[in-house]
Amino acid sequence: MKTKEFFEGIKDTLPIMVGVFPFGLAYGIVAQSIGLTPGETLLMSLLVFAGAAQFISLPMFAEGAGMAMIALTALLINLRHLLMGMSLAPYMNGLSLPQKALLTFGMADETYAVTISRAQAIGYSAAYQLGSNVTGYVTWALSTAGGILLGSRISDPLSWGLDFAMPATFLALLIPRLTDKLNILVCLVAAGVSIIAAVAIPGKWYIIIACLSAAVAGGILEGSENDEN
């Protein structure tokens, strides 16, 4: 493993974790408020490692939903990882199956954004992605543990605005990439479709629909741009 690139992955990911940490704190607090034990709360973060899916599952646990329904809901929410994985797949072709499994398990929205940005700028590095993934994983585990410790002191973490930490982080990742007309148009398409789908369709389908719409719009616009050139 290339140690230098591993630590570069850590360094480039750490600033983004400022927005992830409050989200993990909120999860740890809310999970206990609906009846999960500290051990169950932490184990879920260590094994599932999917913030949005974990949050969505909490009210379902509280309402007594079956594990099959909770698992299906988590799958639907995380279908966007298929698109993320597809974009990284060409860079990871030379890796072994165990290496791919390890790196894909640790891939989250933030670490994906850091990894793909680096891959497109100067080339892909498995060590860099591992460093980024480890940073995200450890941050999520520590923030969950912090939420568990704070659970008895803060009854309603969302009233503190902690739920805005994750959207703010995503915006911080997105805005620097809006450097040309194509990216801005794709962003507007995704935003518009997401809002319409969120209002018109129950559940979290708007996430997948917006991702697919953005991919289609990007392909069409990029194709038109290439034809003109």
PDB file of C-alpha atoms in Angstrom:
ATOM      1  CA  MET A   1       0.000   0.000   0.000  1.00  0.00           C
ATOM      2  CA  LYS A   2       1.235   3.485  -0.824  1.00  0.00           C
ATOM      3  CA  THR A   3       1.440   5.115   2.599  1.00  0.00           C
ATOM      4  CA  LYS A   4       1.750   8.662   1.258  1.00  0.00           C
ATOM      5  CA  GLU A   5      -1.447   8.390  -0.787  1.00  0.00           C
ATOM      6  CA  PHE A   6      -3.252   6.755   2.146  1.00  0.00           C
ATOM      7  CA  PHE A   7      -2.513   9.753   4.365  1.00  0.00           C
ATOM      8  CA  GLU A   8      -3.420  12.149   1.537  1.00  0.00           C
ATOM      9  CA  GLY A   9      -6.847  10.496   1.479  1.00  0.00           C
ATOM     10  CA  ILE A  10      -7.177  11.102   5.209  1.00  0.00           C
ATOM     11  CA  LYS A  11      -6.045  14.723   4.908  1.00  0.00           C
ATOM     12  CA  ASP A  12      -8.442  15.545   2.056  1.00  0.00           C
ATOM     13  CA  THR A  13     -11.405  13.915   3.801  1.00  0.00           C
ATOM     14  CA  LEU A  14     -10.993  15.301   7.318  1.00  0.00           C
ATOM     15  CA  PRO A  15     -12.413  18.799   6.567  1.00  0.00           C
ATOM     16  CA  ILE A  16     -15.640  17.258   5.256  1.00  0.00           C
ATOM     17  CA  MET A  17     -16.071  15.247   8.440  1.00  0.00           C
ATOM     18  CA  VAL A  18     -16.934  18.471  10.266  1.00  0.00           C
ATOM     19  CA  GLY A  19     -20.390  18.144   8.726  1.00  0.00           C
ATOM     20  CA  VAL A  20     -20.663  14.391   9.262  1.00  0.00           C
ATOM     21  CA  PHE A  21     -19.854  14.397  12.982  1.00  0.00           C
ATOM     22  CA  PRO A  22     -23.017  16.254  14.133  1.00  0.00           C
ATOM     23  CA  PHE A  23     -25.109  13.899  11.995  1.00  0.00           C
ATOM     24  CA  GLY A  24     -23.555  10.905  13.768  1.00  0.00           C
ATOM     25  CA  LEU A  25     -24.163  12.523  17.139  1.00  0.00           C
ATOM     26  CA  ALA A  26     -27.818  13.014  16.243  1.00  0.00           C
ATOM     27  CA  TYR A  27     -28.143   9.389  15.142  1.00  0.00           C
ATOM     28  CA  GLY A  28     -26.646   8.109  18.394  1.00  0.00           C
ATOM     29  CA  ILE A  29     -29.033  10.230  20.458  1.00  0.00           C
ATOM     30  CA  VAL A  30     -32.190   9.501  18.452  1.00  0.00           C
ATOM     31  CA  ALA A  31     -31.477   5.755  18.276  1.00  0.00           C
ATOM     32  CA  GLN A  32     -31.514   5.497  22.045  1.00  0.00           C
ATOM     33  CA  SER A  33     -34.625   7.650  22.319  1.00  0.00           C
ATOM     34  CA  ILE A  34     -36.618   5.082  20.300  1.00  0.00           C
ATOM     35  CA  GLY A  35     -35.394   2.175  22.403  1.00  0.00           C
ATOM     36  CA  LEU A  36     -32.181   0.821  20.879  1.00  0.00           C
ATOM     37  CA  THR A  37     -29.524  -0.134  23.406  1.00  0.00           C
ATOM     38  CA  PRO A  38     -26.094   1.548  23.266  1.00  0.00           C
ATOM     39  CA  GLY A  39     -24.634  -1.697  21.912  1.00  0.00           C
ATOM     40  CA  GLU A  40     -27.264  -2.001  19.174  1.00  0.00           C
ATOM     41  CA  THR A  41     -26.840   1.653  18.241  1.00  0.00           C
ATOM     42  CA  LEU A  42     -23.065   1.368  17.853  1.00  0.00           C
ATOM     43  CA  LEU A  43     -23.188  -2.026  16.145  1.00  0.00           C
ATOM     44  CA  MET A  44     -25.578  -0.659  13.540  1.00  0.00           C
ATOM     45  CA  SER A  45     -23.117   2.093  12.661  1.00  0.00           C
ATOM     46  CA  LEU A  46     -20.226  -0.380  12.470  1.00  0.00           C
ATOM     47  CA  LEU A  47     -22.030  -2.966  10.321  1.00  0.00           C
ATOM     48  CA  VAL A  48     -24.516  -0.934   8.276  1.00  0.00           C
ATOM     49  CA  PHE A  49     -22.482   2.283   7.943  1.00  0.00           C
ATOM     50  CA  ALA A  50     -25.171   4.173   6.039  1.00  0.00           C
ATOM     51  CA  GLY A  51     -26.328   7.345   7.758  1.00  0.00           C
ATOM     52  CA  ALA A  52     -29.506   8.047   5.790  1.00  0.00           C
ATOM     53  CA  ALA A  53     -30.637   4.406   5.910  1.00  0.00           C
ATOM     54  CA  GLN A  54     -29.914   4.207   9.629  1.00  0.00           C
ATOM     55  CA  PHE A  55     -31.953   7.339  10.339  1.00  0.00           C
ATOM     56  CA  ILE A  56     -34.890   6.158   8.220  1.00  0.00           C
ATOM     57  CA  SER A  57     -34.871   2.791   9.998  1.00  0.00           C
ATOM     58  CA  LEU A  58     -35.279   4.341  13.469  1.00  0.00           C
ATOM     59  CA  PRO A  59     -38.984   5.287  13.235  1.00  0.00           C
ATOM     60  CA  MET A  60     -39.604   1.926  11.553  1.00  0.00           C
ATOM     61  CA  PHE A  61     -38.031   0.157  14.536  1.00  0.00           C
ATOM     62  CA  ALA A  62     -40.148   2.288  16.848  1.00  0.00           C
ATOM     63  CA  GLU A  63     -43.333   1.340  14.971  1.00  0.00           C
ATOM     64  CA  GLY A  64     -42.467  -2.375  15.046  1.00  0.00           C
ATOM     65  CA  ALA A  65     -41.846  -2.802  11.294  1.00  0.00           C
ATOM     66  CA  GLY A  66     -40.464  -6.150  10.161  1.00  0.00           C
ATOM     67  CA  MET A  67     -36.803  -6.609   9.300  1.00  0.00           C
ATOM     68  CA  ALA A  68     -37.661  -7.369   5.661  1.00  0.00           C
ATOM     69  CA  MET A  69     -39.418  -4.004   5.251  1.00  0.00           C
ATOM     70  CA  ILE A  70     -36.585  -2.146   6.988  1.00  0.00           C
ATOM     71  CA  ALA A  71     -33.995  -3.889   4.796  1.00  0.00           C
ATOM     72  CA  LEU A  72     -35.963  -3.109   1.615  1.00  0.00           C
ATOM     73  CA  THR A  73     -36.284   0.549   2.588  1.00  0.00           C
ATOM     74  CA  ALA A  74     -32.549   0.772   3.277  1.00  0.00           C
ATOM     75  CA  LEU A  75     -31.858  -0.840  -0.108  1.00  0.00           C
ATOM     76  CA  LEU A  76     -34.029   1.683  -1.943  1.00  0.00           C
ATOM     77  CA  ILE A  77     -32.406   4.624  -0.167  1.00  0.00           C
ATOM     78  CA  ASN A  78     -28.935   3.365  -1.045  1.00  0.00           C
ATOM     79  CA  LEU A  79     -29.569   2.461  -4.688  1.00  0.00           C
ATOM     80  CA  ARG A  80     -27.595   5.587  -5.551  1.00  0.00           C
ATOM     81  CA  HIS A  81     -24.506   3.587  -4.588  1.00  0.00           C
ATOM     82  CA  LEU A  82     -25.022   1.583  -7.787  1.00  0.00           C
ATOM     83  CA  LEU A  83     -24.413   4.752  -9.792  1.00  0.00           C
ATOM     84  CA  MET A  84     -21.466   5.718  -7.607  1.00  0.00           C
ATOM     85  CA  GLY A  85     -19.971   2.255  -7.971  1.00  0.00           C
ATOM     86  CA  MET A  86     -20.446   2.257 -11.738  1.00  0.00           C
ATOM     87  CA  SER A  87     -18.503   5.517 -12.047  1.00  0.00           C
ATOM     88  CA  LEU A  88     -15.610   4.090 -10.000  1.00  0.00           C
ATOM     89  CA  ALA A  89     -15.639   0.630 -11.608  1.00  0.00           C
ATOM     90  CA  PRO A  90     -13.326   1.505 -14.549  1.00  0.00           C
ATOM     91  CA  TYR A  91     -10.692   2.746 -12.095  1.00  0.00           C
ATOM     92  CA  MET A  92     -10.903  -0.390  -9.929  1.00  0.00           C
ATOM     93  CA  ASN A  93     -10.662  -3.065 -12.638  1.00  0.00           C
ATOM     94  CA  GLY A  94      -7.120  -4.010 -11.654  1.00  0.00           C
ATOM     95  CA  LEU A  95      -7.984  -4.704  -8.004  1.00  0.00           C
ATOM     96  CA  SER A  96      -8.720  -8.125  -6.518  1.00  0.00           C
ATOM     97  CA  LEU A  97     -12.234  -9.036  -5.404  1.00  0.00           C
ATOM     98  CA  PRO A  98     -11.390  -8.738  -1.656  1.00  0.00           C
ATOM     99  CA  GLN A  99      -9.879  -5.282  -2.288  1.00  0.00           C
ATOM    100  CA  LYS A 100     -12.988  -4.175  -4.176  1.00  0.00           C
ATOM    101  CA  ALA A 101     -15.235  -5.526  -1.408  1.00  0.00           C
ATOM    102  CA  LEU A 102     -13.299  -3.666   1.287  1.00  0.00           C
ATOM    103  CA  LEU A 103     -13.271  -0.373  -0.607  1.00  0.00           C
ATOM    104  CA  THR A 104     -16.932  -0.521  -1.616  1.00  0.00           C
ATOM    105  CA  PHE A 105     -18.056  -1.334   1.933  1.00  0.00           C
ATOM    106  CA  GLY A 106     -16.365   1.820   3.186  1.00  0.00           C
ATOM    107  CA  MET A 107     -17.682   4.049   0.396  1.00  0.00           C
ATOM    108  CA  ALA A 108     -20.056   6.790   1.526  1.00  0.00           C
ATOM    109  CA  ASP A 109     -21.300   9.898  -0.299  1.00  0.00           C
ATOM    110  CA  GLU A 110     -18.537  12.092   1.104  1.00  0.00           C
ATOM    111  CA  THR A 111     -15.665   9.627   0.576  1.00  0.00           C
ATOM    112  CA  TYR A 112     -16.938   8.850  -2.922  1.00  0.00           C
ATOM    113  CA  ALA A 113     -16.912  12.557  -3.804  1.00  0.00           C
ATOM    114  CA  VAL A 114     -13.352  12.929  -2.523  1.00  0.00           C
ATOM    115  CA  THR A 115     -12.176   9.767  -4.325  1.00  0.00           C
ATOM    116  CA  ILE A 116     -13.786  10.454  -7.702  1.00  0.00           C
ATOM    117  CA  SER A 117     -12.610  14.072  -7.692  1.00  0.00           C
ATOM    118  CA  ARG A 118      -9.035  12.927  -7.141  1.00  0.00           C
ATOM    119  CA  ALA A 119      -9.347  10.145  -9.733  1.00  0.00           C
ATOM    120  CA  GLN A 120     -10.603  12.547 -12.393  1.00  0.00           C
ATOM    121  CA  ALA A 121      -7.986  15.169 -11.549  1.00  0.00           C
ATOM    122  CA  ILE A 122      -4.720  13.207 -11.241  1.00  0.00           C
ATOM    123  CA  GLY A 123      -5.640   9.513 -11.302  1.00  0.00           C
ATOM    124  CA  TYR A 124      -7.150   6.812  -9.113  1.00  0.00           C
ATOM    125  CA  SER A 125      -5.390   5.348  -6.092  1.00  0.00           C
ATOM    126  CA  ALA A 126      -6.753   2.466  -3.995  1.00  0.00           C
ATOM    127  CA  ALA A 127      -4.596   3.593  -1.073  1.00  0.00           C
ATOM    128  CA  TYR A 128      -6.056   7.108  -1.330  1.00  0.00           C
ATOM    129  CA  GLN A 129      -9.606   5.747  -1.363  1.00  0.00           C
ATOM    130  CA  LEU A 130      -8.832   3.507   1.613  1.00  0.00           C
ATOM    131  CA  GLY A 131      -7.522   6.499   3.555  1.00  0.00           C
ATOM    132  CA  SER A 132     -10.659   8.457   2.740  1.00  0.00           C
ATOM    133  CA  ASN A 133     -12.911   5.515   3.636  1.00  0.00           C
ATOM    134  CA  VAL A 134     -11.155   4.877   6.948  1.00  0.00           C
ATOM    135  CA  THR A 135     -11.582   8.541   7.874  1.00  0.00           C
ATOM    136  CA  GLY A 136     -15.306   8.420   7.151  1.00  0.00           C
ATOM    137  CA  TYR A 137     -15.801   5.117   8.959  1.00  0.00           C
ATOM    138  CA  VAL A 138     -13.915   6.131  12.103  1.00  0.00           C
ATOM    139  CA  THR A 139     -15.691   9.512  12.183  1.00  0.00           C
ATOM    140  CA  TRP A 140     -19.102   7.856  11.939  1.00  0.00           C
ATOM    141  CA  ALA A 141     -18.242   5.351  14.676  1.00  0.00           C
ATOM    142  CA  LEU A 142     -16.849   8.002  17.027  1.00  0.00           C
ATOM    143  CA  SER A 143     -19.731  10.395  16.457  1.00  0.00           C
ATOM    144  CA  THR A 144     -22.228   7.601  17.101  1.00  0.00           C
ATOM    145  CA  ALA A 145     -20.414   6.795  20.346  1.00  0.00           C
ATOM    146  CA  GLY A 146     -20.526  10.483  21.247  1.00  0.00           C
ATOM    147  CA  GLY A 147     -24.269  10.537  20.599  1.00  0.00           C
ATOM    148  CA  ILE A 148     -24.698   7.537  22.867  1.00  0.00           C
ATOM    149  CA  LEU A 149     -22.866   9.342  25.655  1.00  0.00           C
ATOM    150  CA  LEU A 150     -24.910  12.519  25.110  1.00  0.00           C
ATOM    151  CA  GLY A 151     -28.204  10.651  24.808  1.00  0.00           C
ATOM    152  CA  SER A 152     -29.176  11.141  28.410  1.00  0.00           C
ATOM    153  CA  ARG A 153     -28.479  14.887  28.247  1.00  0.00           C
ATOM    154  CA  ILE A 154     -30.072  15.911  24.914  1.00  0.00           C
ATOM    155  CA  SER A 155     -33.607  14.660  24.365  1.00  0.00           C
ATOM    156  CA  ASP A 156     -34.229  16.237  20.950  1.00  0.00           C
ATOM    157  CA  PRO A 157     -31.029  16.717  18.897  1.00  0.00           C
ATOM    158  CA  LEU A 158     -32.942  17.849  15.808  1.00  0.00           C
ATOM    159  CA  SER A 159     -34.107  20.959  17.663  1.00  0.00           C
ATOM    160  CA  TRP A 160     -30.427  22.002  17.716  1.00  0.00           C
ATOM    161  CA  GLY A 161     -30.328  21.964  13.911  1.00  0.00           C
ATOM    162  CA  LEU A 162     -27.996  18.947  13.764  1.00  0.00           C
ATOM    163  CA  ASP A 163     -30.082  17.469  10.945  1.00  0.00           C
ATOM    164  CA  PHE A 164     -28.875  20.287   8.659  1.00  0.00           C
ATOM    165  CA  ALA A 165     -25.230  19.216   8.991  1.00  0.00           C
ATOM    166  CA  MET A 166     -25.446  16.543   6.284  1.00  0.00           C
ATOM    167  CA  PRO A 167     -27.214  18.675   3.610  1.00  0.00           C
ATOM    168  CA  ALA A 168     -24.699  21.441   4.304  1.00  0.00           C
ATOM    169  CA  THR A 169     -21.864  18.969   3.779  1.00  0.00           C
ATOM    170  CA  PHE A 170     -23.330  17.801   0.472  1.00  0.00           C
ATOM    171  CA  LEU A 171     -23.643  21.397  -0.695  1.00  0.00           C
ATOM    172  CA  ALA A 172     -19.997  22.001   0.209  1.00  0.00           C
ATOM    173  CA  LEU A 173     -19.054  19.010  -1.946  1.00  0.00           C
ATOM    174  CA  LEU A 174     -21.288  20.053  -4.844  1.00  0.00           C
ATOM    175  CA  ILE A 175     -20.694  23.779  -5.261  1.00  0.00           C
ATOM    176  CA  PRO A 176     -16.962  23.589  -6.172  1.00  0.00           C
ATOM    177  CA  ARG A 177     -17.830  21.172  -9.009  1.00  0.00           C
ATOM    178  CA  LEU A 178     -20.257  23.619 -10.668  1.00  0.00           C
ATOM    179  CA  THR A 179     -17.545  25.116 -12.826  1.00  0.00           C
ATOM    180  CA  ASP A 180     -19.196  25.084 -16.261  1.00  0.00           C
ATOM    181  CA  LYS A 181     -22.554  25.340 -17.998  1.00  0.00           C
ATOM    182  CA  LEU A 182     -22.954  21.559 -18.346  1.00  0.00           C
ATOM    183  CA  ASN A 183     -22.545  20.832 -14.648  1.00  0.00           C
ATOM    184  CA  ILE A 184     -24.846  23.695 -13.666  1.00  0.00           C
ATOM    185  CA  LEU A 185     -27.591  22.511 -16.027  1.00  0.00           C
ATOM    186  CA  VAL A 186     -27.339  18.920 -14.771  1.00  0.00           C
ATOM    187  CA  CYS A 187     -27.510  20.195 -11.193  1.00  0.00           C
ATOM    188  CA  LEU A 188     -30.654  22.203 -11.967  1.00  0.00           C
ATOM    189  CA  VAL A 189     -32.279  19.197 -13.652  1.00  0.00           C
ATOM    190  CA  ALA A 190     -31.516  16.981 -10.643  1.00  0.00           C
ATOM    191  CA  ALA A 191     -32.806  19.597  -8.202  1.00  0.00           C
ATOM    192  CA  GLY A 192     -36.023  20.177 -10.139  1.00  0.00           C
ATOM    193  CA  VAL A 193     -36.768  16.486 -10.637  1.00  0.00           C
ATOM    194  CA  SER A 194     -35.958  15.761  -6.983  1.00  0.00           C
ATOM    195  CA  ILE A 195     -38.403  18.393  -5.714  1.00  0.00           C
ATOM    196  CA  ILE A 196     -41.211  17.278  -8.044  1.00  0.00           C
ATOM    197  CA  ALA A 197     -40.686  13.584  -7.264  1.00  0.00           C
ATOM    198  CA  ALA A 198     -40.484  14.212  -3.507  1.00  0.00           C
ATOM    199  CA  VAL A 199     -43.884  15.938  -3.628  1.00  0.00           C
ATOM    200  CA  ALA A 200     -45.553  13.534  -6.059  1.00  0.00           C
ATOM    201  CA  ILE A 201     -44.163  10.124  -5.069  1.00  0.00           C
ATOM    202  CA  PRO A 202     -44.227   8.606  -1.557  1.00  0.00           C
ATOM    203  CA  GLY A 203     -41.028   7.309   0.029  1.00  0.00           C
ATOM    204  CA  LYS A 204     -37.447   7.980  -1.001  1.00  0.00           C
ATOM    205  CA  TRP A 205     -37.785   7.251  -4.717  1.00  0.00           C
ATOM    206  CA  TYR A 206     -36.980  10.895  -5.486  1.00  0.00           C
ATOM    207  CA  ILE A 207     -33.311  10.162  -4.695  1.00  0.00           C
ATOM    208  CA  ILE A 208     -33.021   7.461  -7.367  1.00  0.00           C
ATOM    209  CA  ILE A 209     -35.189   9.328  -9.892  1.00  0.00           C
ATOM    210  CA  ALA A 210     -33.118  12.499  -9.497  1.00  0.00           C
ATOM    211  CA  CYS A 211     -29.845  10.546  -9.875  1.00  0.00           C
ATOM    212  CA  LEU A 212     -31.040   8.798 -13.029  1.00  0.00           C
ATOM    213  CA  SER A 213     -32.435  12.051 -14.467  1.00  0.00           C
ATOM    214  CA  ALA A 214     -29.116  13.783 -13.851  1.00  0.00           C
ATOM    215  CA  ALA A 215     -27.212  10.935 -15.505  1.00  0.00           C
ATOM    216  CA  VAL A 216     -29.475  10.997 -18.573  1.00  0.00           C
ATOM    217  CA  ALA A 217     -29.373  14.798 -18.805  1.00  0.00           C
ATOM    218  CA  GLY A 218     -25.593  14.799 -18.460  1.00  0.00           C
ATOM    219  CA  GLY A 219     -25.220  12.182 -21.196  1.00  0.00           C
ATOM    220  CA  ILE A 220     -27.513  14.055 -23.594  1.00  0.00           C
ATOM    221  CA  LEU A 221     -25.951  17.458 -22.943  1.00  0.00           C
ATOM    222  CA  GLU A 222     -22.402  16.143 -23.166  1.00  0.00           C
ATOM    223  CA  GLY A 223     -23.239  14.332 -26.406  1.00  0.00           C
ATOM    224  CA  SER A 224     -24.701  17.511 -27.909  1.00  0.00           C
ATOM    225  CA  GLU A 225     -21.642  19.460 -26.803  1.00  0.00           C
ATOM    226  CA  ASN A 226     -19.307  16.948 -28.468  1.00  0.00           C
ATOM    227  CA  ASP A 227     -21.362  17.017 -31.712  1.00  0.00           C
ATOM    228  CA  GLU A 228     -21.062  20.790 -31.868  1.00  0.00           C
ATOM    229  CA  ASN A 229     -17.290  20.523 -31.494  1.00  0.00           C
TER     230      ASN A 229
END
